[in-house]
Amino acid sequence: VVVGVVPAVLAVVLGLYMVTFKVRETETAVVARFRKVHRQIDGSKQAWWYWKWPWPIEQVTKYDRRIRVFDDTFEETLTRDSKNIIVTVFVGWQVGDPRRFYETVTAIDRGERELKTLVRSIKTDVFGKHDFSQLVSTDPKQLAFDQIEQEIREKVQAIASSEFGIDVPLLGIKRLALPQANTEKVCESMKEQRNTLAAQYR
């Protein structure tokens, strides 16, 4: 009797596995029927077990809704006044529109690759519209880090949301450096400014 029960139990478990799936509170599930999105389930509203047709009729793809963070490439770019800078930004992103995300990039790793390419392009464009003095200056009033970060994030958010269903709630400048030649020029310029100021006081 026991020998007969074990295969029966395994068959039931396998059958349930094929026709049910669980959505956790941190997940969103996209159910595709014959490769077309049929419905999506938000686990934050109702985390539970759900029924589905077995593969290949329906296929379930789950996305973690929590924010993922990455750093883009640390590379040189030009400011509006043709100064070379080396900059990297950090990006916090999440799947905002599961249906759109599934239909365009499908997988998390591919979505992140597309977002990195987008960030790189927009970062170069935005820094090219600002002068070097807005990034490095002895006058705090000239600095525009917050403005630049906001410009990059808003442009990335607009395109990422419409094209890939991605939300970008976080984006900021993580590291800013100068090529060796630029560093020497900046130091000399700052030294001259300080010497001029000291001479005025004297």
PDB file of C-alpha atoms in Angstrom:
ATOM      1  CA  VAL A   1       0.000   0.000   0.000  1.00  0.00           C
ATOM      2  CA  VAL A   2       2.789   2.412   0.955  1.00  0.00           C
ATOM      3  CA  VAL A   3       4.567   1.750  -2.323  1.00  0.00           C
ATOM      4  CA  GLY A   4       1.445   2.764  -4.210  1.00  0.00           C
ATOM      5  CA  VAL A   5       0.791   5.880  -2.105  1.00  0.00           C
ATOM      6  CA  VAL A   6       4.180   7.510  -2.706  1.00  0.00           C
ATOM      7  CA  PRO A   7       3.849   7.712  -6.520  1.00  0.00           C
ATOM      8  CA  ALA A   8       0.294   9.008  -6.119  1.00  0.00           C
ATOM      9  CA  VAL A   9       1.418  11.774  -3.768  1.00  0.00           C
ATOM     10  CA  LEU A  10       4.261  12.719  -6.095  1.00  0.00           C
ATOM     11  CA  ALA A  11       1.851  12.855  -9.016  1.00  0.00           C
ATOM     12  CA  VAL A  12      -0.484  15.186  -7.081  1.00  0.00           C
ATOM     13  CA  VAL A  13       2.401  17.467  -6.057  1.00  0.00           C
ATOM     14  CA  LEU A  14       3.692  17.602  -9.623  1.00  0.00           C
ATOM     15  CA  GLY A  15       0.197  18.325 -10.907  1.00  0.00           C
ATOM     16  CA  LEU A  16      -0.250  21.201  -8.439  1.00  0.00           C
ATOM     17  CA  TYR A  17       3.168  22.574  -9.359  1.00  0.00           C
ATOM     18  CA  MET A  18       2.113  22.720 -13.004  1.00  0.00           C
ATOM     19  CA  VAL A  19      -1.177  24.535 -12.393  1.00  0.00           C
ATOM     20  CA  THR A  20      -0.423  26.808  -9.398  1.00  0.00           C
ATOM     21  CA  PHE A  21       2.094  29.504  -8.515  1.00  0.00           C
ATOM     22  CA  LYS A  22       2.778  31.721  -5.529  1.00  0.00           C
ATOM     23  CA  VAL A  23       3.247  35.497  -5.558  1.00  0.00           C
ATOM     24  CA  ARG A  24       5.106  37.035  -2.587  1.00  0.00           C
ATOM     25  CA  GLU A  25       4.543  40.527  -1.171  1.00  0.00           C
ATOM     26  CA  THR A  26       7.696  41.832  -2.860  1.00  0.00           C
ATOM     27  CA  GLU A  27       6.809  40.420  -6.278  1.00  0.00           C
ATOM     28  CA  THR A  28       4.688  41.157  -9.301  1.00  0.00           C
ATOM     29  CA  ALA A  29       3.738  38.271 -11.583  1.00  0.00           C
ATOM     30  CA  VAL A  30       2.988  38.487 -15.294  1.00  0.00           C
ATOM     31  CA  VAL A  31       0.919  35.614 -16.693  1.00  0.00           C
ATOM     32  CA  ALA A  32       1.356  35.162 -20.439  1.00  0.00           C
ATOM     33  CA  ARG A  33      -1.061  32.992 -22.397  1.00  0.00           C
ATOM     34  CA  PHE A  34       0.472  31.749 -25.645  1.00  0.00           C
ATOM     35  CA  ARG A  35       3.259  34.361 -25.184  1.00  0.00           C
ATOM     36  CA  LYS A  36       0.827  37.304 -24.851  1.00  0.00           C
ATOM     37  CA  VAL A  37       0.228  39.025 -21.518  1.00  0.00           C
ATOM     38  CA  HIS A  38      -3.070  37.797 -20.106  1.00  0.00           C
ATOM     39  CA  ARG A  39      -2.973  39.278 -16.589  1.00  0.00           C
ATOM     40  CA  GLN A  40      -0.615  40.612 -13.935  1.00  0.00           C
ATOM     41  CA  ILE A  41      -0.767  40.140 -10.170  1.00  0.00           C
ATOM     42  CA  ASP A  42       0.619  42.597  -7.597  1.00  0.00           C
ATOM     43  CA  GLY A  43       1.828  40.699  -4.537  1.00  0.00           C
ATOM     44  CA  SER A  44       1.747  43.846  -2.383  1.00  0.00           C
ATOM     45  CA  LYS A  45      -2.048  43.820  -2.683  1.00  0.00           C
ATOM     46  CA  GLN A  46      -2.630  40.092  -2.329  1.00  0.00           C
ATOM     47  CA  ALA A  47       0.261  37.694  -1.813  1.00  0.00           C
ATOM     48  CA  TRP A  48      -1.159  34.192  -2.291  1.00  0.00           C
ATOM     49  CA  TRP A  49      -1.296  31.070  -4.427  1.00  0.00           C
ATOM     50  CA  TYR A  50      -2.923  31.346  -7.855  1.00  0.00           C
ATOM     51  CA  TRP A  51      -4.133  28.991 -10.555  1.00  0.00           C
ATOM     52  CA  LYS A  52      -2.802  28.878 -14.090  1.00  0.00           C
ATOM     53  CA  TRP A  53      -2.999  26.713 -17.158  1.00  0.00           C
ATOM     54  CA  PRO A  54       0.005  24.389 -17.480  1.00  0.00           C
ATOM     55  CA  TRP A  55       2.860  25.158 -19.862  1.00  0.00           C
ATOM     56  CA  PRO A  56       2.866  25.776 -22.811  1.00  0.00           C
ATOM     57  CA  ILE A  57      -0.585  27.386 -22.535  1.00  0.00           C
ATOM     58  CA  GLU A  58       0.388  29.823 -19.774  1.00  0.00           C
ATOM     59  CA  GLN A  59       3.772  30.888 -18.468  1.00  0.00           C
ATOM     60  CA  VAL A  60       4.416  32.932 -15.308  1.00  0.00           C
ATOM     61  CA  THR A  61       7.254  35.461 -15.029  1.00  0.00           C
ATOM     62  CA  LYS A  62       7.870  37.069 -11.628  1.00  0.00           C
ATOM     63  CA  TYR A  63       9.620  40.381 -10.963  1.00  0.00           C
ATOM     64  CA  ASP A  64      10.970  41.595  -7.637  1.00  0.00           C
ATOM     65  CA  ARG A  65       9.520  45.069  -7.050  1.00  0.00           C
ATOM     66  CA  ARG A  66      12.309  46.152  -4.686  1.00  0.00           C
ATOM     67  CA  ILE A  67      14.826  48.772  -5.847  1.00  0.00           C
ATOM     68  CA  ARG A  68      17.997  47.526  -7.525  1.00  0.00           C
ATOM     69  CA  VAL A  69      21.156  49.672  -7.566  1.00  0.00           C
ATOM     70  CA  PHE A  70      24.076  49.786  -9.983  1.00  0.00           C
ATOM     71  CA  ASP A  71      26.953  52.136 -10.862  1.00  0.00           C
ATOM     72  CA  ASP A  72      27.452  53.143 -14.460  1.00  0.00           C
ATOM     73  CA  THR A  73      30.823  53.159 -16.258  1.00  0.00           C
ATOM     74  CA  PHE A  74      33.523  55.475 -14.885  1.00  0.00           C
ATOM     75  CA  GLU A  75      34.487  57.276 -18.104  1.00  0.00           C
ATOM     76  CA  GLU A  76      35.528  60.619 -19.531  1.00  0.00           C
ATOM     77  CA  THR A  77      33.041  63.131 -20.862  1.00  0.00           C
ATOM     78  CA  LEU A  78      33.139  66.779 -21.932  1.00  0.00           C
ATOM     79  CA  THR A  79      31.535  69.801 -20.292  1.00  0.00           C
ATOM     80  CA  ARG A  80      29.993  72.646 -22.286  1.00  0.00           C
ATOM     81  CA  ASP A  81      33.244  74.618 -22.120  1.00  0.00           C
ATOM     82  CA  SER A  82      35.180  71.597 -23.488  1.00  0.00           C
ATOM     83  CA  LYS A  83      36.752  70.445 -20.228  1.00  0.00           C
ATOM     84  CA  ASN A  84      37.385  66.743 -19.708  1.00  0.00           C
ATOM     85  CA  ILE A  85      35.913  65.153 -16.577  1.00  0.00           C
ATOM     86  CA  ILE A  86      35.670  61.563 -15.391  1.00  0.00           C
ATOM     87  CA  VAL A  87      32.331  60.821 -13.732  1.00  0.00           C
ATOM     88  CA  THR A  88      30.171  57.928 -12.623  1.00  0.00           C
ATOM     89  CA  VAL A  89      26.607  57.919 -11.297  1.00  0.00           C
ATOM     90  CA  PHE A  90      24.665  55.446  -9.211  1.00  0.00           C
ATOM     91  CA  VAL A  91      21.174  54.417 -10.286  1.00  0.00           C
ATOM     92  CA  GLY A  92      18.336  52.898  -8.270  1.00  0.00           C
ATOM     93  CA  TRP A  93      15.654  51.299 -10.439  1.00  0.00           C
ATOM     94  CA  GLN A  94      12.674  48.947 -10.272  1.00  0.00           C
ATOM     95  CA  VAL A  95      10.069  47.400 -12.537  1.00  0.00           C
ATOM     96  CA  GLY A  96       7.306  50.012 -12.643  1.00  0.00           C
ATOM     97  CA  ASP A  97       5.062  48.625 -15.398  1.00  0.00           C
ATOM     98  CA  PRO A  98       5.408  44.803 -15.419  1.00  0.00           C
ATOM     99  CA  ARG A  99       3.397  44.416 -18.624  1.00  0.00           C
ATOM    100  CA  ARG A 100       5.545  46.896 -20.559  1.00  0.00           C
ATOM    101  CA  PHE A 101       8.736  45.449 -19.075  1.00  0.00           C
ATOM    102  CA  TYR A 102       7.757  41.908 -20.073  1.00  0.00           C
ATOM    103  CA  GLU A 103       6.839  42.932 -23.609  1.00  0.00           C
ATOM    104  CA  THR A 104      10.062  44.873 -24.268  1.00  0.00           C
ATOM    105  CA  VAL A 105      12.980  43.388 -22.309  1.00  0.00           C
ATOM    106  CA  THR A 106      11.386  40.462 -20.387  1.00  0.00           C
ATOM    107  CA  ALA A 107      14.424  39.636 -18.224  1.00  0.00           C
ATOM    108  CA  ILE A 108      15.909  41.670 -15.365  1.00  0.00           C
ATOM    109  CA  ASP A 109      19.505  41.436 -16.613  1.00  0.00           C
ATOM    110  CA  ARG A 110      18.531  42.640 -20.091  1.00  0.00           C
ATOM    111  CA  GLY A 111      16.488  45.482 -18.611  1.00  0.00           C
ATOM    112  CA  GLU A 112      19.501  46.620 -16.594  1.00  0.00           C
ATOM    113  CA  ARG A 113      21.739  46.513 -19.677  1.00  0.00           C
ATOM    114  CA  GLU A 114      19.289  48.683 -21.608  1.00  0.00           C
ATOM    115  CA  LEU A 115      19.086  51.112 -18.690  1.00  0.00           C
ATOM    116  CA  LYS A 116      22.883  51.357 -18.400  1.00  0.00           C
ATOM    117  CA  THR A 117      23.125  52.257 -22.084  1.00  0.00           C
ATOM    118  CA  LEU A 118      20.421  54.900 -21.667  1.00  0.00           C
ATOM    119  CA  VAL A 119      22.049  56.405 -18.564  1.00  0.00           C
ATOM    120  CA  ARG A 120      25.419  56.594 -20.293  1.00  0.00           C
ATOM    121  CA  SER A 121      23.947  58.480 -23.268  1.00  0.00           C
ATOM    122  CA  ILE A 122      21.909  60.951 -21.211  1.00  0.00           C
ATOM    123  CA  LYS A 123      24.724  61.529 -18.703  1.00  0.00           C
ATOM    124  CA  THR A 124      27.039  62.566 -21.555  1.00  0.00           C
ATOM    125  CA  ASP A 125      24.353  64.832 -23.018  1.00  0.00           C
ATOM    126  CA  VAL A 126      23.534  66.592 -19.729  1.00  0.00           C
ATOM    127  CA  PHE A 127      27.140  67.186 -18.670  1.00  0.00           C
ATOM    128  CA  GLY A 128      27.750  68.610 -22.132  1.00  0.00           C
ATOM    129  CA  LYS A 129      25.224  71.361 -21.340  1.00  0.00           C
ATOM    130  CA  HIS A 130      26.949  72.530 -18.132  1.00  0.00           C
ATOM    131  CA  ASP A 131      30.209  74.404 -17.568  1.00  0.00           C
ATOM    132  CA  PHE A 132      33.140  72.965 -15.662  1.00  0.00           C
ATOM    133  CA  SER A 133      32.734  75.647 -12.973  1.00  0.00           C
ATOM    134  CA  GLN A 134      29.343  74.153 -12.038  1.00  0.00           C
ATOM    135  CA  LEU A 135      31.182  70.993 -10.959  1.00  0.00           C
ATOM    136  CA  VAL A 136      34.489  72.291  -9.609  1.00  0.00           C
ATOM    137  CA  SER A 137      34.683  75.796  -8.162  1.00  0.00           C
ATOM    138  CA  THR A 138      35.896  77.699  -5.129  1.00  0.00           C
ATOM    139  CA  ASP A 139      32.516  79.459  -5.088  1.00  0.00           C
ATOM    140  CA  PRO A 140      29.793  77.150  -3.656  1.00  0.00           C
ATOM    141  CA  LYS A 141      27.114  79.253  -5.346  1.00  0.00           C
ATOM    142  CA  GLN A 142      28.352  78.151  -8.772  1.00  0.00           C
ATOM    143  CA  LEU A 143      28.071  74.435  -8.039  1.00  0.00           C
ATOM    144  CA  ALA A 144      25.041  72.711  -9.572  1.00  0.00           C
ATOM    145  CA  PHE A 145      25.329  69.067  -8.540  1.00  0.00           C
ATOM    146  CA  ASP A 146      21.684  68.789  -7.473  1.00  0.00           C
ATOM    147  CA  GLN A 147      20.429  70.391 -10.688  1.00  0.00           C
ATOM    148  CA  ILE A 148      22.574  68.117 -12.869  1.00  0.00           C
ATOM    149  CA  GLU A 149      21.498  64.990 -10.997  1.00  0.00           C
ATOM    150  CA  GLN A 150      17.849  65.988 -11.338  1.00  0.00           C
ATOM    151  CA  GLU A 151      18.197  66.657 -15.079  1.00  0.00           C
ATOM    152  CA  ILE A 152      19.779  63.257 -15.695  1.00  0.00           C
ATOM    153  CA  ARG A 153      17.228  61.395 -13.553  1.00  0.00           C
ATOM    154  CA  GLU A 154      14.201  63.097 -15.133  1.00  0.00           C
ATOM    155  CA  LYS A 155      15.382  62.403 -18.680  1.00  0.00           C
ATOM    156  CA  VAL A 156      16.284  58.795 -17.877  1.00  0.00           C
ATOM    157  CA  GLN A 157      12.964  58.277 -16.070  1.00  0.00           C
ATOM    158  CA  ALA A 158      10.910  59.614 -18.994  1.00  0.00           C
ATOM    159  CA  ILE A 159      12.488  57.318 -21.579  1.00  0.00           C
ATOM    160  CA  ALA A 160      12.932  54.268 -19.337  1.00  0.00           C
ATOM    161  CA  SER A 161       9.299  54.390 -18.253  1.00  0.00           C
ATOM    162  CA  SER A 162       7.792  54.804 -21.716  1.00  0.00           C
ATOM    163  CA  GLU A 163      10.066  52.349 -23.525  1.00  0.00           C
ATOM    164  CA  PHE A 164      10.798  49.665 -20.924  1.00  0.00           C
ATOM    165  CA  GLY A 165       8.340  50.096 -18.041  1.00  0.00           C
ATOM    166  CA  ILE A 166      11.216  50.947 -15.674  1.00  0.00           C
ATOM    167  CA  ASP A 167      11.012  53.456 -12.797  1.00  0.00           C
ATOM    168  CA  VAL A 168      14.154  55.310 -11.683  1.00  0.00           C
ATOM    169  CA  PRO A 169      13.498  56.770  -8.201  1.00  0.00           C
ATOM    170  CA  LEU A 170      17.205  57.257  -7.395  1.00  0.00           C
ATOM    171  CA  LEU A 171      20.094  58.710  -9.394  1.00  0.00           C
ATOM    172  CA  GLY A 172      23.095  60.652  -8.186  1.00  0.00           C
ATOM    173  CA  ILE A 173      26.719  61.535  -8.920  1.00  0.00           C
ATOM    174  CA  LYS A 174      28.865  58.999  -7.072  1.00  0.00           C
ATOM    175  CA  ARG A 175      32.346  59.970  -8.162  1.00  0.00           C
ATOM    176  CA  LEU A 176      33.888  62.896 -10.020  1.00  0.00           C
ATOM    177  CA  ALA A 177      37.544  63.025 -11.043  1.00  0.00           C
ATOM    178  CA  LEU A 178      39.750  64.905 -13.459  1.00  0.00           C
ATOM    179  CA  PRO A 179      42.388  63.727 -15.933  1.00  0.00           C
ATOM    180  CA  GLN A 180      45.935  64.519 -14.777  1.00  0.00           C
ATOM    181  CA  ALA A 181      46.327  67.496 -17.128  1.00  0.00           C
ATOM    182  CA  ASN A 182      43.046  69.030 -15.975  1.00  0.00           C
ATOM    183  CA  THR A 183      43.899  68.510 -12.315  1.00  0.00           C
ATOM    184  CA  GLU A 184      47.093  70.557 -12.662  1.00  0.00           C
ATOM    185  CA  LYS A 185      45.243  73.367 -14.477  1.00  0.00           C
ATOM    186  CA  VAL A 186      42.501  73.483 -11.837  1.00  0.00           C
ATOM    187  CA  CYS A 187      45.038  73.611  -9.013  1.00  0.00           C
ATOM    188  CA  GLU A 188      46.892  76.463 -10.705  1.00  0.00           C
ATOM    189  CA  SER A 189      43.634  78.338 -11.307  1.00  0.00           C
ATOM    190  CA  MET A 190      42.554  77.933  -7.667  1.00  0.00           C
ATOM    191  CA  LYS A 191      45.998  79.030  -6.501  1.00  0.00           C
ATOM    192  CA  GLU A 192      45.791  82.182  -8.645  1.00  0.00           C
ATOM    193  CA  GLN A 193      42.319  82.983  -7.285  1.00  0.00           C
ATOM    194  CA  ARG A 194      43.560  82.630  -3.691  1.00  0.00           C
ATOM    195  CA  ASN A 195      46.666  84.731  -4.394  1.00  0.00           C
ATOM    196  CA  THR A 196      44.496  87.458  -5.918  1.00  0.00           C
ATOM    197  CA  LEU A 197      42.193  87.417  -2.897  1.00  0.00           C
ATOM    198  CA  ALA A 198      45.166  87.555  -0.503  1.00  0.00           C
ATOM    199  CA  ALA A 199      46.658  90.480  -2.419  1.00  0.00           C
ATOM    200  CA  GLN A 200      43.360  92.374  -2.117  1.00  0.00           C
ATOM    201  CA  TYR A 201      43.363  91.892   1.660  1.00  0.00           C
ATOM    202  CA  ARG A 202      46.981  92.989   1.911  1.00  0.00           C
TER     203      ARG A 202
END
